């Protein structure tokens, strides 16, 4: 059957249009799939070192009895790419100088990872519980609001314990100061809640501790293993300092500052990394 010129032109146009649409769909699908991956690549959170291994740029020190930013007795020092906390200038009495070193940014949803080890002997005059005791504090109050003689900020804490070579001294407890949390759906009635998985590390070995904070849910890890989870931190309205941090009538804790404790036993940190959820 012969087709006239106009029919051929019409059929050719239809075929070309079909090919364009088909290619367009495939290209669109490819781009869409690619964009998912590209989007994942852009939005995927990445670990960033927040300790430069040289000095304490980006961090602020607070030691009770001393102004914000004063590093009494060179308590915090960076040597050999390690952040060291030492008490050799404290003399015979520790005098409850429990220090804090704050990372200088307010954080909401994130994961933080530190590598630490206990070394040496507890500072003279320190309380017995100070033996191989430290921690990561988070959801903390603004550094500028910590009072001159305030020992600990309003915060939550992932508690570090180091073994004494014999006894079980598990790390990873969740401790609260001026806050409440929900553990197994119930508001805590004690200051500290022990980790569900008991882990004790003896000697001066390096330990990796992580905290995942997302949408009010908090999980503790040690050396990559989950050991505790809880949720929904709220300020304690009976705590005078915590009360100042409440906005309106909402006592929910929405974010805060991360800090490391100077709790009377020498400790080293060689890595401090942050991953922020966008």
Short mmCIF file of C-alpha atoms in Angstrom, two decimals:
data_model
loop_
_atom_site.label_atom_id
_atom_site.label_comp_id
_atom_site.label_asym_id
_atom_site.label_seq_id
_atom_site.Cartn_x
_atom_site.Cartn_y
_atom_site.Cartn_z
CA UNK A 1 0.00 0.00 0.00
CA UNK A 2 1.37 3.40 -0.98
CA UNK A 3 1.24 6.27 1.45
CA UNK A 4 1.12 9.82 0.29
CA UNK A 5 3.69 12.34 1.35
CA UNK A 6 1.54 13.95 4.05
CA UNK A 7 0.82 10.59 5.70
CA UNK A 8 4.53 9.75 5.70
CA UNK A 9 5.32 13.07 7.32
CA UNK A 10 2.64 12.51 9.98
CA UNK A 11 3.89 9.01 10.77
CA UNK A 12 7.50 10.19 10.90
CA UNK A 13 6.56 13.00 13.29
CA UNK A 14 4.72 10.54 15.55
CA UNK A 15 7.71 8.16 15.59
CA UNK A 16 10.17 10.94 16.40
CA UNK A 17 7.90 12.27 19.14
CA UNK A 18 7.56 8.78 20.62
CA UNK A 19 11.33 8.36 20.66
CA UNK A 20 11.79 11.73 22.32
CA UNK A 21 9.20 10.94 24.98
CA UNK A 22 10.67 7.47 25.56
CA UNK A 23 14.20 8.78 25.86
CA UNK A 24 12.97 11.60 28.01
CA UNK A 25 11.29 9.18 30.39
CA UNK A 26 14.36 6.98 30.58
CA UNK A 27 16.59 9.99 31.07
CA UNK A 28 14.22 11.35 33.68
CA UNK A 29 14.18 7.99 35.45
CA UNK A 30 17.95 7.87 35.31
CA UNK A 31 18.23 11.41 36.62
CA UNK A 32 15.69 10.67 39.30
CA UNK A 33 17.62 7.61 40.41
CA UNK A 34 20.85 9.51 40.17
CA UNK A 35 19.42 12.39 42.15
CA UNK A 36 18.45 10.02 44.93
CA UNK A 37 22.04 8.91 45.15
CA UNK A 38 23.34 12.42 44.72
CA UNK A 39 20.90 13.62 47.33
CA UNK A 40 21.99 10.82 49.61
CA UNK A 41 25.56 11.80 48.97
CA UNK A 42 24.89 15.44 49.81
CA UNK A 43 22.70 14.83 52.83
CA UNK A 44 24.53 11.83 54.20
CA UNK A 45 26.17 12.98 57.44
CA UNK A 46 29.93 12.65 57.73
CA UNK A 47 32.28 12.43 60.68
CA UNK A 48 34.23 15.63 61.35
CA UNK A 49 37.08 15.97 63.82
CA UNK A 50 36.33 18.71 66.36
CA UNK A 51 39.70 18.42 68.11
CA UNK A 52 42.55 19.61 65.90
CA UNK A 53 45.34 17.82 67.80
CA UNK A 54 47.27 21.07 68.22
CA UNK A 55 45.36 23.28 70.66
CA UNK A 56 41.92 23.92 72.14
CA UNK A 57 40.60 26.13 69.36
CA UNK A 58 36.82 25.74 69.31
CA UNK A 59 36.63 24.75 72.98
CA UNK A 60 36.01 26.74 76.18
CA UNK A 61 37.18 25.77 79.66
CA UNK A 62 35.25 26.28 82.89
CA UNK A 63 36.78 25.35 86.26
CA UNK A 64 34.86 26.21 89.46
CA UNK A 65 36.24 29.26 91.22
CA UNK A 66 37.74 30.60 88.01
CA UNK A 67 36.29 32.70 85.17
CA UNK A 68 35.05 31.09 81.99
CA UNK A 69 38.02 30.45 79.72
CA UNK A 70 40.70 30.36 82.43
CA UNK A 71 42.75 27.17 82.28
CA UNK A 72 43.71 26.98 85.95
CA UNK A 73 46.90 25.01 86.55
CA UNK A 74 47.16 24.15 82.85
CA UNK A 75 44.60 21.46 83.61
CA UNK A 76 43.86 20.92 79.92
CA UNK A 77 46.84 20.69 77.63
CA UNK A 78 47.56 19.35 74.16
CA UNK A 79 50.71 17.28 73.81
CA UNK A 80 51.68 14.73 71.17
CA UNK A 81 48.32 15.31 69.42
CA UNK A 82 46.49 14.22 72.60
CA UNK A 83 44.19 16.31 74.76
CA UNK A 84 45.42 15.63 78.29
CA UNK A 85 43.71 16.48 81.58
CA UNK A 86 46.21 16.72 84.44
CA UNK A 87 46.27 17.95 88.05
CA UNK A 88 49.97 18.35 88.84
CA UNK A 89 49.48 22.05 89.70
CA UNK A 90 46.57 21.50 92.12
CA UNK A 91 48.63 20.87 95.23
CA UNK A 92 47.50 18.60 98.10
CA UNK A 93 43.80 19.54 97.92
CA UNK A 94 41.57 19.11 94.91
CA UNK A 95 38.98 21.46 96.45
CA UNK A 96 36.11 20.19 94.27
CA UNK A 97 37.51 21.84 91.16
CA UNK A 98 35.57 19.63 88.77
CA UNK A 99 36.22 21.17 85.39
CA UNK A 100 34.36 21.24 82.10
CA UNK A 101 35.63 21.89 78.60
CA UNK A 102 32.83 22.84 76.20
CA UNK A 103 32.69 22.44 72.45
CA UNK A 104 31.68 25.91 71.25
CA UNK A 105 28.51 25.05 69.35
CA UNK A 106 24.90 24.41 70.27
CA UNK A 107 23.87 20.98 68.93
CA UNK A 108 20.54 19.25 68.41
CA UNK A 109 20.63 15.93 66.50
CA UNK A 110 24.04 14.33 66.17
CA UNK A 111 26.40 11.51 67.03
CA UNK A 112 29.63 12.11 68.93
CA UNK A 113 32.55 9.73 69.25
CA UNK A 114 35.61 9.98 71.51
CA UNK A 115 38.62 7.78 72.11
CA UNK A 116 39.92 8.05 75.65
CA UNK A 117 42.04 6.31 78.26
CA UNK A 118 42.63 6.77 81.98
CA UNK A 119 46.23 7.15 83.12
CA UNK A 120 48.16 7.84 86.33
CA UNK A 121 46.78 8.46 89.79
CA UNK A 122 43.77 10.36 91.09
CA UNK A 123 44.50 13.92 92.23
CA UNK A 124 45.29 14.28 95.97
CA UNK A 125 42.25 15.31 98.00
CA UNK A 126 39.77 14.09 95.37
CA UNK A 127 36.67 12.14 96.47
CA UNK A 128 36.91 8.34 96.37
CA UNK A 129 34.42 8.18 93.50
CA UNK A 130 36.79 10.28 91.41
CA UNK A 131 39.03 7.27 90.81
CA UNK A 132 39.06 6.65 87.04
CA UNK A 133 35.87 8.64 86.62
CA UNK A 134 35.04 11.09 83.83
CA UNK A 135 32.47 11.42 81.07
CA UNK A 136 30.95 13.14 78.08
CA UNK A 137 28.35 15.72 79.05
CA UNK A 138 25.71 16.72 76.51
CA UNK A 139 22.47 18.66 76.20
CA UNK A 140 24.40 21.02 78.46
CA UNK A 141 23.57 24.58 79.42
CA UNK A 142 25.24 27.48 77.63
CA UNK A 143 28.80 27.85 79.01
CA UNK A 144 28.27 31.53 79.82
CA UNK A 145 25.41 30.60 82.17
CA UNK A 146 27.54 28.32 84.35
CA UNK A 147 28.05 30.05 87.69
CA UNK A 148 31.49 30.78 89.13
CA UNK A 149 31.36 27.99 91.71
CA UNK A 150 29.01 25.62 89.88
CA UNK A 151 30.70 22.20 89.79
CA UNK A 152 28.67 20.60 87.00
CA UNK A 153 26.51 22.08 84.26
CA UNK A 154 22.85 21.19 83.86
CA UNK A 155 23.23 18.32 81.41
CA UNK A 156 23.09 14.62 80.71
CA UNK A 157 26.21 12.51 80.98
CA UNK A 158 27.64 9.35 79.49
CA UNK A 159 29.72 8.27 82.47
CA UNK A 160 33.21 6.83 82.08
CA UNK A 161 34.51 4.37 84.65
CA UNK A 162 37.87 2.67 84.44
CA UNK A 163 38.58 -0.70 86.02
CA UNK A 164 40.93 -1.09 88.98
CA UNK A 165 42.34 -4.37 87.69
CA UNK A 166 40.09 -6.55 89.80
CA UNK A 167 36.53 -5.35 90.29
CA UNK A 168 33.76 -4.70 87.81
CA UNK A 169 33.41 -0.96 87.24
CA UNK A 170 31.18 -0.75 84.18
CA UNK A 171 31.06 2.41 82.12
CA UNK A 172 28.21 3.90 80.13
CA UNK A 173 25.71 4.90 82.80
CA UNK A 174 23.35 7.77 81.97
CA UNK A 175 23.60 10.42 84.67
CA UNK A 176 21.35 13.46 84.99
CA UNK A 177 21.96 16.88 86.49
CA UNK A 178 18.94 19.19 86.50
CA UNK A 179 17.09 16.94 84.06
CA UNK A 180 14.87 13.89 83.84
CA UNK A 181 14.91 11.14 81.24
CA UNK A 182 12.65 8.22 80.34
CA UNK A 183 14.18 4.78 80.65
CA UNK A 184 11.97 1.85 79.62
CA UNK A 185 9.13 4.37 79.40
CA UNK A 186 9.51 5.54 83.00
CA UNK A 187 10.94 8.79 84.36
CA UNK A 188 14.17 8.21 86.23
CA UNK A 189 14.11 8.35 90.03
CA UNK A 190 17.89 8.01 90.52
CA UNK A 191 20.71 10.28 89.36
CA UNK A 192 22.36 7.55 87.28
CA UNK A 193 21.01 4.59 85.34
CA UNK A 194 23.49 1.80 84.69
CA UNK A 195 24.06 0.55 81.17
CA UNK A 196 22.06 -2.51 80.14
CA UNK A 197 25.24 -4.15 78.86
CA UNK A 198 27.98 -4.20 81.50
CA UNK A 199 31.48 -3.48 80.23
CA UNK A 200 34.59 -2.89 82.36
CA UNK A 201 37.92 -1.81 80.86
CA UNK A 202 40.99 -2.24 83.04
CA UNK A 203 44.36 -0.56 82.69
CA UNK A 204 45.31 2.27 80.38
CA UNK A 205 43.70 0.90 77.22
CA UNK A 206 42.01 3.15 74.70
CA UNK A 207 38.21 2.96 74.68
CA UNK A 208 35.81 4.35 72.06
CA UNK A 209 32.59 5.85 73.45
CA UNK A 210 29.74 7.12 71.27
CA UNK A 211 26.45 8.88 71.91
CA UNK A 212 23.69 9.04 69.31
CA UNK A 213 21.17 11.86 69.87
CA UNK A 214 18.24 12.07 67.49
CA UNK A 215 14.63 13.22 67.87
CA UNK A 216 14.81 12.97 71.65
CA UNK A 217 16.16 9.40 71.57
CA UNK A 218 19.59 8.76 73.02
CA UNK A 219 21.79 5.68 72.65
CA UNK A 220 25.15 4.88 74.27
CA UNK A 221 27.77 2.74 72.53
CA UNK A 222 31.18 1.43 73.54
CA UNK A 223 33.62 0.10 70.96
CA UNK A 224 30.72 0.00 68.50
CA UNK A 225 28.34 -2.00 70.73
CA UNK A 226 25.03 -0.56 71.93
CA UNK A 227 24.85 -0.64 75.72
CA UNK A 228 21.99 1.69 76.73
CA UNK A 229 19.12 3.71 75.27
CA UNK A 230 16.61 6.15 76.72
CA UNK A 231 14.57 9.14 75.59
CA UNK A 232 12.69 12.40 76.12
CA UNK A 233 14.93 14.54 78.36
CA UNK A 234 13.14 17.32 80.26
CA UNK A 235 14.39 20.02 82.59
CA UNK A 236 13.78 19.59 86.31
CA UNK A 237 11.62 22.60 87.18
CA UNK A 238 12.73 22.36 90.81
CA UNK A 239 16.35 22.96 89.84
CA UNK A 240 16.98 26.71 89.88
CA UNK A 241 19.56 26.67 87.10
CA UNK A 242 17.52 24.32 84.93
CA UNK A 243 14.45 26.49 85.42
CA UNK A 244 16.26 29.39 83.74
CA UNK A 245 16.77 27.27 80.63
CA UNK A 246 13.08 26.55 80.09
CA UNK A 247 11.31 28.45 77.34
CA UNK A 248 7.74 29.29 78.32
CA UNK A 249 5.98 26.30 79.83
CA UNK A 250 7.78 23.69 77.69
CA UNK A 251 10.34 21.82 79.79
CA UNK A 252 11.47 19.62 76.89
CA UNK A 253 15.22 19.69 76.23
CA UNK A 254 15.73 20.42 72.55
CA UNK A 255 19.51 20.77 72.35
CA UNK A 256 22.58 22.00 74.16
CA UNK A 257 26.36 21.89 74.46
CA UNK A 258 28.70 18.91 74.48
CA UNK A 259 31.55 18.94 76.99
CA UNK A 260 34.19 16.70 78.54
CA UNK A 261 34.64 16.28 82.28
CA UNK A 262 37.71 17.02 84.33
CA UNK A 263 36.72 14.89 87.31
CA UNK A 264 40.00 14.51 89.28
CA UNK A 265 41.59 11.51 87.54
CA UNK A 266 44.04 12.09 84.66
CA UNK A 267 42.58 11.18 81.29
CA UNK A 268 43.64 11.42 77.64
CA UNK A 269 41.53 12.04 74.54
CA UNK A 270 43.10 11.36 71.16
CA UNK A 271 40.04 11.60 68.91
CA UNK A 272 36.86 13.65 69.24
CA UNK A 273 34.56 13.42 66.24
CA UNK A 274 31.11 14.77 65.47
CA UNK A 275 28.50 13.64 62.95
CA UNK A 276 25.50 15.98 62.60
CA UNK A 277 22.14 14.83 61.27
CA UNK A 278 20.72 17.35 58.79
#
